[in-house]
Amino acid sequence: MAFAPMGPEPSFFQALDQHRASLLAALRRGGGGEPAGVGTRLASSSEVLASIENVIQDIITSLARNEAPVFTVDNRSTWENIKFEDSVGLQMVSHCTTRKIKSDSPKSVKNFALILKILSMIYKLVQSDAYATKRDIYYTDSQLFGNQTTVDNIINDISCMLKVPRRCLHILSTSKGLIAGNLRYMEEDGTKVHCSCATAVAVPSNIQGIWNLITDAKFLLIVEKDATFQRLLDDNFCTKMSPCIMITGKGVPDLNTRLLVRKLWDTFHMPAVTLVDADPHGIEIMCIYKYGSMSMSFEAHNLTVPAVRWLGLLPSDVKRLNIPKDNLIPLTRRDQMKLDSILRRPYVACQPCWRREMEIMADSNVKAEIQALTFLSSDYLSGVYLPNKLKFGGWI
């Protein structure tokens, strides 16, 4: 390994090493995560083409019978269709309720036509072994689609309808995430990427295509916000805590950031810890990395990392550190509703420590941003809080 040792003494990482050993032991027992490479099998190009052809054949059959063609899509907007497994996260039940997109209904005829149009574009992409971004798809006819969200939702519906991971449709997302630290890899075209502890590089847009990943990182730090990520870089956190990897999805993570976190877990099984604001929004973002989301539950096996742990900012830390009330923010009605919603989710039952932290937040009726730690000192986060948490196993 060519990474230069610049960080703490080996003894600093004792708690992290013990945590990694326990994660590996859990994997061997068949719990707490999945062995490397386990997930939804990626469909071959011929399988994707055949699936699309079957859909078109169904439309032709309906027309031949003088029936209006219909697309049947799994309903991804209700908890009734979601089941929870601690080793996978949120995933769709096998026999879920569906919704119909009818070609003879004024409410859905446009959506039916748009699905058909994008199916045609996907077929051409797969057939020619070419790739396009969701943005490319939108700009082929921006007036017809109206907005990017329409395209995004249709692509997810198609992926769910065909039971094919989105990247097998040859549609990529423009990444918004950033990564830094002790990591090297090769992109699909042979480009060598050498991540640095001093500056960040963009998360690749084709995670499926990267290979020859190399790292000696002791842990992966998932940072909620870009501002916090940049501050840690400015404070040389990665260098001081080397070897490590740091990643941010700049808020709610995009698909590529989640895929990369999952790929790092599958490849290296290193401890992954999150740094989020002590507020309901930050907790939800952490839950997305760990257990997934309702809207992408049909791809849970490729996106979730149940081994993720909550490092900070814990509501109990806010209390323990005596952060002044002036640095705290009262929970809004919307915050309270979000917190109540999270507390009712199925995965909270197997996370009693998380529940206690959320109850502390609810009882105090305040939230805290990570920046609240600067009242102690400007570098308290990178120089004291995170090193102590990592050294003494302060995650839950």
Coordinates of C-alpha atoms in Angstrom, one line a residue:
M1 CA 0.0 0.0 0.0
A2 CA 1.5 3.3 -1.1
F3 CA -0.5 5.6 1.2
A4 CA 1.8 7.6 3.5
P5 CA 1.0 7.1 7.2
M6 CA 0.3 10.6 8.5
G7 CA -2.4 10.1 11.1
P8 CA -2.5 9.0 14.7
E9 CA -0.6 6.1 16.3
P10 CA -2.1 2.7 15.6
S11 CA -3.5 2.5 19.1
F12 CA -5.8 5.4 18.3
F13 CA -7.8 3.1 16.0
Q14 CA -8.3 0.3 18.5
A15 CA -12.0 0.9 19.0
L16 CA -12.6 1.1 15.2
D17 CA -10.6 -2.1 14.7
Q18 CA -12.7 -3.9 17.3
H19 CA -15.9 -2.5 15.7
R20 CA -14.7 -3.8 12.3
A21 CA -14.0 -7.2 13.8
S22 CA -17.5 -7.3 15.2
L23 CA -19.0 -6.3 11.8
L24 CA -17.0 -9.1 10.1
A25 CA -18.1 -11.6 12.7
A26 CA -21.7 -10.6 12.2
L27 CA -21.3 -11.1 8.4
R28 CA -19.9 -14.6 9.0
R29 CA -23.0 -15.4 11.1
G30 CA -25.2 -14.1 8.3
G31 CA -26.5 -11.0 10.1
G32 CA -25.7 -7.2 10.4
G33 CA -25.2 -6.8 6.7
E34 CA -24.5 -8.8 3.5
P35 CA -21.4 -10.4 2.1
A36 CA -19.5 -8.6 -0.6
G37 CA -21.3 -8.6 -3.9
V38 CA -24.7 -9.6 -2.6
G39 CA -27.5 -7.5 -4.0
T40 CA -30.0 -7.4 -6.9
R41 CA -28.4 -9.1 -9.8
L42 CA -27.5 -6.7 -12.6
A43 CA -29.5 -7.5 -15.7
S44 CA -27.6 -8.0 -19.0
S45 CA -28.3 -5.8 -22.0
S46 CA -30.2 -8.6 -23.7
E47 CA -32.4 -9.1 -20.7
V48 CA -33.2 -5.4 -20.5
L49 CA -34.1 -5.3 -24.2
A50 CA -36.3 -8.4 -23.8
S51 CA -38.1 -6.8 -20.9
I52 CA -38.9 -3.7 -22.9
E53 CA -40.0 -5.8 -25.9
N54 CA -42.4 -7.7 -23.6
V55 CA -43.9 -4.4 -22.4
I56 CA -44.4 -3.3 -26.0
Q57 CA -45.8 -6.7 -27.0
D58 CA -48.4 -6.3 -24.2
I59 CA -49.4 -3.0 -25.6
I60 CA -49.8 -4.4 -29.1
T61 CA -51.9 -7.3 -27.7
S62 CA -54.2 -4.9 -25.9
L63 CA -54.6 -2.8 -29.1
A64 CA -55.4 -6.0 -31.1
R65 CA -58.2 -6.7 -28.6
N66 CA -59.5 -3.2 -28.9
E67 CA -58.5 -2.6 -25.3
A68 CA -56.7 0.5 -24.0
P69 CA -53.1 -0.3 -23.1
V70 CA -52.2 0.1 -19.4
F71 CA -48.8 0.3 -17.5
T72 CA -49.0 -1.4 -14.1
V73 CA -46.4 0.1 -11.7
D74 CA -45.7 -0.9 -8.1
N75 CA -47.0 1.7 -5.6
R76 CA -43.8 3.2 -4.0
S77 CA -45.6 5.9 -2.0
T78 CA -47.2 3.8 0.8
W79 CA -45.7 2.1 3.8
E80 CA -48.2 -0.8 3.2
N81 CA -45.9 -2.0 0.4
I82 CA -42.7 -1.7 2.5
K83 CA -41.2 -4.4 4.7
F84 CA -38.2 -4.0 7.0
E85 CA -35.3 -6.4 7.5
D86 CA -32.4 -5.3 9.7
S87 CA -29.8 -6.8 7.4
V88 CA -31.2 -5.1 4.3
G89 CA -33.3 -2.1 5.3
L90 CA -36.5 -0.9 3.7
Q91 CA -37.6 -3.1 0.7
M92 CA -40.8 -3.7 -1.2
V93 CA -43.0 -6.6 -0.3
S94 CA -43.2 -9.3 -3.0
H95 CA -47.0 -8.8 -3.6
C96 CA -47.5 -5.1 -3.3
T97 CA -50.4 -2.9 -4.4
T98 CA -50.0 -1.3 -7.8
R99 CA -51.2 1.7 -9.6
K100 CA -52.3 1.7 -13.2
I101 CA -51.3 4.3 -15.8
K102 CA -54.0 4.2 -18.4
S103 CA -53.8 5.3 -22.0
D104 CA -57.5 6.2 -22.2
S105 CA -57.6 8.3 -19.0
P106 CA -57.3 12.1 -19.3
K107 CA -55.4 12.1 -16.0
S108 CA -52.7 9.7 -17.0
V109 CA -52.6 9.6 -20.8
K110 CA -49.7 12.1 -20.9
N111 CA -47.7 10.1 -18.4
F112 CA -48.4 6.9 -20.4
A113 CA -47.0 8.6 -23.5
L114 CA -43.9 9.9 -21.6
I115 CA -43.2 6.4 -20.3
L116 CA -43.4 5.0 -23.8
K117 CA -41.1 7.7 -25.1
I118 CA -38.5 7.2 -22.5
L119 CA -38.8 3.4 -22.9
S120 CA -37.9 3.9 -26.6
M121 CA -34.9 6.1 -25.7
I122 CA -33.7 3.5 -23.2
Y123 CA -34.1 0.7 -25.8
K124 CA -31.9 2.7 -28.2
L125 CA -29.3 3.4 -25.5
V126 CA -29.0 -0.2 -24.4
Q127 CA -29.0 -1.5 -28.0
S128 CA -26.1 0.8 -29.0
D129 CA -24.3 0.4 -25.7
A130 CA -24.5 4.1 -25.1
Y131 CA -25.2 6.1 -22.0
A132 CA -27.1 9.2 -21.2
T133 CA -27.8 11.3 -18.0
K134 CA -31.2 12.0 -16.7
R135 CA -30.5 15.6 -17.7
D136 CA -29.7 14.5 -21.3
I137 CA -33.1 12.8 -21.4
Y138 CA -34.9 15.9 -20.2
Y139 CA -33.3 18.2 -22.7
T140 CA -34.3 16.0 -25.7
D141 CA -37.7 17.6 -25.3
S142 CA -37.8 19.9 -22.3
Q143 CA -41.1 21.4 -23.3
L144 CA -42.8 18.0 -23.5
F145 CA -41.4 16.8 -20.1
G146 CA -42.0 20.1 -18.4
N147 CA -39.5 19.6 -15.6
Q148 CA -36.6 17.3 -14.5
T149 CA -38.7 15.8 -11.7
T150 CA -41.1 14.3 -14.2
V151 CA -38.2 12.5 -16.0
D152 CA -36.7 11.3 -12.7
N153 CA -40.0 9.8 -11.5
I154 CA -40.7 8.1 -14.8
I155 CA -37.2 6.6 -14.9
N156 CA -37.7 5.2 -11.4
D157 CA -41.1 3.9 -12.4
I158 CA -39.6 2.1 -15.4
S159 CA -36.8 0.6 -13.3
C160 CA -39.4 -0.7 -10.8
M161 CA -41.7 -1.9 -13.6
L162 CA -39.0 -3.8 -15.4
K163 CA -37.4 -5.0 -12.1
V164 CA -34.1 -3.8 -13.3
P165 CA -31.6 -1.5 -11.5
R166 CA -31.5 1.9 -13.0
R167 CA -27.9 1.8 -14.1
C168 CA -28.8 -1.3 -16.3
L169 CA -31.1 1.1 -18.3
H170 CA -27.9 3.0 -19.4
I171 CA -29.2 6.1 -17.7
L172 CA -26.8 7.9 -15.3
S173 CA -27.2 10.7 -12.8
T174 CA -24.9 13.7 -12.6
S175 CA -23.3 13.2 -9.2
K176 CA -23.5 16.0 -6.6
G177 CA -21.5 14.1 -3.9
L178 CA -17.8 14.6 -3.0
I179 CA -15.2 12.2 -1.7
A180 CA -11.8 12.7 -0.1
G181 CA -9.2 10.7 1.7
N182 CA -7.2 7.5 1.3
L183 CA -8.7 6.0 -1.8
R184 CA -7.7 5.2 -5.4
Y185 CA -9.7 3.6 -8.2
M186 CA -9.9 3.2 -11.9
E187 CA -12.8 4.5 -13.9
E188 CA -14.4 2.4 -16.6
D189 CA -12.4 4.1 -19.4
G190 CA -9.1 3.4 -17.5
T191 CA -8.7 6.9 -16.0
K192 CA -6.9 6.6 -12.7
V193 CA -8.4 8.6 -9.8
H194 CA -6.3 9.3 -6.7
C195 CA -8.4 10.9 -4.0
S196 CA -6.5 13.3 -1.7
C197 CA -6.8 14.2 2.0
A198 CA -6.5 17.9 1.1
T199 CA -9.1 18.3 -1.8
A200 CA -12.2 16.5 -2.8
V201 CA -13.1 14.9 -6.1
A202 CA -16.6 14.4 -7.4
V203 CA -18.3 11.1 -6.8
P204 CA -18.2 9.2 -10.2
S205 CA -21.4 9.1 -12.3
N206 CA -21.0 5.4 -13.2
I207 CA -20.3 3.6 -9.9
Q208 CA -20.9 0.3 -11.6
G209 CA -17.9 0.9 -13.9
I210 CA -15.2 1.8 -11.3
W211 CA -12.8 -0.9 -10.5
N212 CA -9.5 -1.7 -8.8
L213 CA -10.4 0.2 -5.6
I214 CA -7.5 0.5 -3.2
T215 CA -7.5 1.9 0.3
D216 CA -6.1 1.3 3.8
A217 CA -8.7 3.5 5.4
K218 CA -9.7 2.6 9.0
F219 CA -13.2 4.2 8.6
L220 CA -15.6 6.0 6.3
L221 CA -17.0 9.3 7.6
I222 CA -20.3 10.2 5.9
V223 CA -20.9 13.9 6.3
E224 CA -24.4 15.4 5.9
K225 CA -23.6 18.9 4.7
D226 CA -21.1 20.2 2.2
A227 CA -20.3 23.2 4.4
T228 CA -19.2 20.8 7.2
F229 CA -17.3 18.6 4.7
Q230 CA -15.4 21.6 3.4
R231 CA -14.7 22.8 6.9
L232 CA -13.2 19.4 7.9
L233 CA -11.0 19.6 4.7
D234 CA -9.8 23.1 5.6
D235 CA -9.0 21.8 9.1
N236 CA -6.9 19.0 7.6
F237 CA -9.1 16.4 9.3
C238 CA -8.5 13.7 6.7
T239 CA -4.7 14.2 7.1
K240 CA -4.8 14.2 10.9
M241 CA -7.1 11.1 11.0
S242 CA -5.4 9.3 8.1
P243 CA -6.0 6.7 6.9
C244 CA -9.6 7.4 6.4
I245 CA -12.2 8.3 3.7
M246 CA -14.7 11.1 3.9
I247 CA -17.8 11.5 1.7
T248 CA -20.8 13.9 1.5
G249 CA -24.0 13.8 -0.5
K250 CA -24.5 17.5 0.1
G251 CA -27.8 16.9 2.0
V252 CA -30.2 14.2 0.9
P253 CA -27.8 11.9 -1.0
D254 CA -28.1 11.3 -4.7
L255 CA -28.1 7.7 -6.1
N256 CA -24.4 7.7 -7.0
T257 CA -23.3 8.7 -3.5
R258 CA -25.4 6.0 -2.0
L259 CA -24.1 3.5 -4.5
L260 CA -20.5 4.4 -3.7
V261 CA -21.0 4.1 0.0
R262 CA -22.5 0.7 -0.6
K263 CA -19.6 -0.3 -2.9
L264 CA -17.0 0.8 -0.3
W265 CA -18.8 -1.4 2.2
D266 CA -19.1 -4.4 -0.1
T267 CA -15.4 -4.1 -1.0
F268 CA -13.7 -3.3 2.2
H269 CA -16.2 -3.8 5.1
M270 CA -14.7 -0.8 6.9
P271 CA -16.7 0.9 9.7
A272 CA -19.0 3.7 8.3
V273 CA -20.1 6.5 10.7
T274 CA -22.3 9.5 10.0
L275 CA -22.0 13.1 11.0
V276 CA -25.3 14.9 10.8
D277 CA -27.1 17.8 12.4
A278 CA -28.9 17.0 15.6
D279 CA -32.3 17.6 13.9
P280 CA -35.0 15.5 12.3
H281 CA -33.7 16.3 8.8
G282 CA -30.2 15.1 9.6
I283 CA -31.5 11.9 11.2
E284 CA -33.6 11.2 8.2
I285 CA -30.6 11.6 5.9
M286 CA -28.6 9.2 8.1
C287 CA -31.5 6.7 7.9
I288 CA -31.4 6.9 4.1
Y289 CA -27.8 5.8 4.0
K290 CA -28.4 3.0 6.6
Y291 CA -31.9 1.7 5.7
G292 CA -32.9 3.3 2.4
S293 CA -36.0 5.2 1.4
M294 CA -39.5 4.3 0.5
S295 CA -39.2 5.6 -3.1
M296 CA -36.1 3.5 -3.8
S297 CA -37.1 0.5 -1.7
F298 CA -37.2 -1.7 -4.8
E299 CA -33.4 -1.3 -5.1
A300 CA -32.6 -1.7 -1.4
H301 CA -30.1 -4.5 -1.8
N302 CA -27.8 -2.2 -3.8
L303 CA -28.2 1.0 -1.9
T304 CA -28.4 0.4 1.9
V305 CA -25.6 -0.1 4.4
P306 CA -27.2 -1.3 7.6
A307 CA -23.7 -1.3 9.2
V308 CA -23.7 2.5 9.3
R309 CA -23.5 4.0 12.8
W310 CA -24.5 7.4 14.2
L311 CA -21.4 9.2 15.3
G312 CA -22.8 12.7 15.9
L313 CA -24.1 15.2 16.5
L314 CA -26.1 13.4 19.1
P315 CA -28.8 15.2 21.1
S316 CA -27.3 13.8 24.2
D317 CA -23.9 15.4 23.2
V318 CA -25.7 18.8 23.0
K319 CA -26.8 18.3 26.6
R320 CA -23.5 16.9 27.8
L321 CA -21.4 19.7 26.3
N322 CA -23.7 22.4 27.8
I323 CA -24.1 24.1 24.5
P324 CA -25.8 27.5 25.3
K325 CA -29.5 27.9 24.4
D326 CA -28.5 30.8 22.1
N327 CA -26.8 28.3 19.9
L328 CA -29.8 26.0 19.7
I329 CA -32.9 26.3 17.5
P330 CA -36.5 25.5 18.7
L331 CA -38.2 22.7 16.8
T332 CA -40.7 23.9 14.3
R333 CA -44.1 22.2 13.9
R334 CA -42.7 20.6 10.7
D335 CA -39.7 19.3 12.6
Q336 CA -42.0 17.8 15.2
M337 CA -44.0 16.1 12.6
K338 CA -40.9 14.7 10.9
L339 CA -39.5 13.4 14.2
D340 CA -42.8 11.7 15.0
S341 CA -42.8 10.2 11.5
I342 CA -39.3 8.8 12.0
L343 CA -40.1 7.4 15.5
R344 CA -43.0 5.4 13.9
R345 CA -40.9 3.8 11.3
P346 CA -40.2 0.0 11.6
Y347 CA -36.4 0.3 11.9
V348 CA -36.6 2.4 15.1
A349 CA -37.8 -0.6 17.1
C350 CA -34.4 -2.3 16.6
Q351 CA -32.5 0.9 17.4
P352 CA -33.3 1.7 21.1
C353 CA -30.3 4.0 21.4
W354 CA -31.5 6.0 18.4
R355 CA -35.0 6.2 19.9
R356 CA -33.5 7.5 23.2
E357 CA -31.6 10.2 21.3
M358 CA -34.7 11.3 19.4
E359 CA -36.8 11.3 22.6
I360 CA -34.1 13.6 24.2
M361 CA -34.6 15.9 21.2
A362 CA -38.4 15.8 21.5
D363 CA -38.3 16.4 25.2
S364 CA -36.0 19.4 24.9
N365 CA -37.9 20.7 21.9
V366 CA -34.6 22.1 20.4
K367 CA -32.3 21.1 17.5
A368 CA -28.7 21.9 16.9
E369 CA -26.5 22.3 13.8
I370 CA -23.0 20.9 13.8
Q371 CA -21.8 24.5 13.7
A372 CA -23.1 24.9 17.3
L373 CA -19.9 23.3 18.5
T374 CA -17.8 26.3 17.4
F375 CA -19.0 28.1 20.6
L376 CA -16.4 25.8 22.4
S377 CA -13.6 26.6 19.9
S378 CA -13.3 27.2 16.2
D379 CA -11.7 23.8 15.6
Y380 CA -13.6 21.8 18.3
L381 CA -15.3 19.6 15.8
S382 CA -12.2 18.5 14.0
G383 CA -9.7 18.7 16.8
V384 CA -11.6 17.4 19.8
Y385 CA -15.1 16.2 19.2
L386 CA -14.6 13.8 16.2
P387 CA -11.1 12.4 17.4
N388 CA -12.5 11.6 20.8
K389 CA -15.6 10.0 19.4
L390 CA -13.6 7.9 17.0
K391 CA -10.9 6.9 19.5
F392 CA -13.3 5.9 22.3
G393 CA -16.1 4.3 20.1
G394 CA -18.7 7.1 20.6
W395 CA -21.1 5.9 17.9
I396 CA -24.5 4.2 18.3

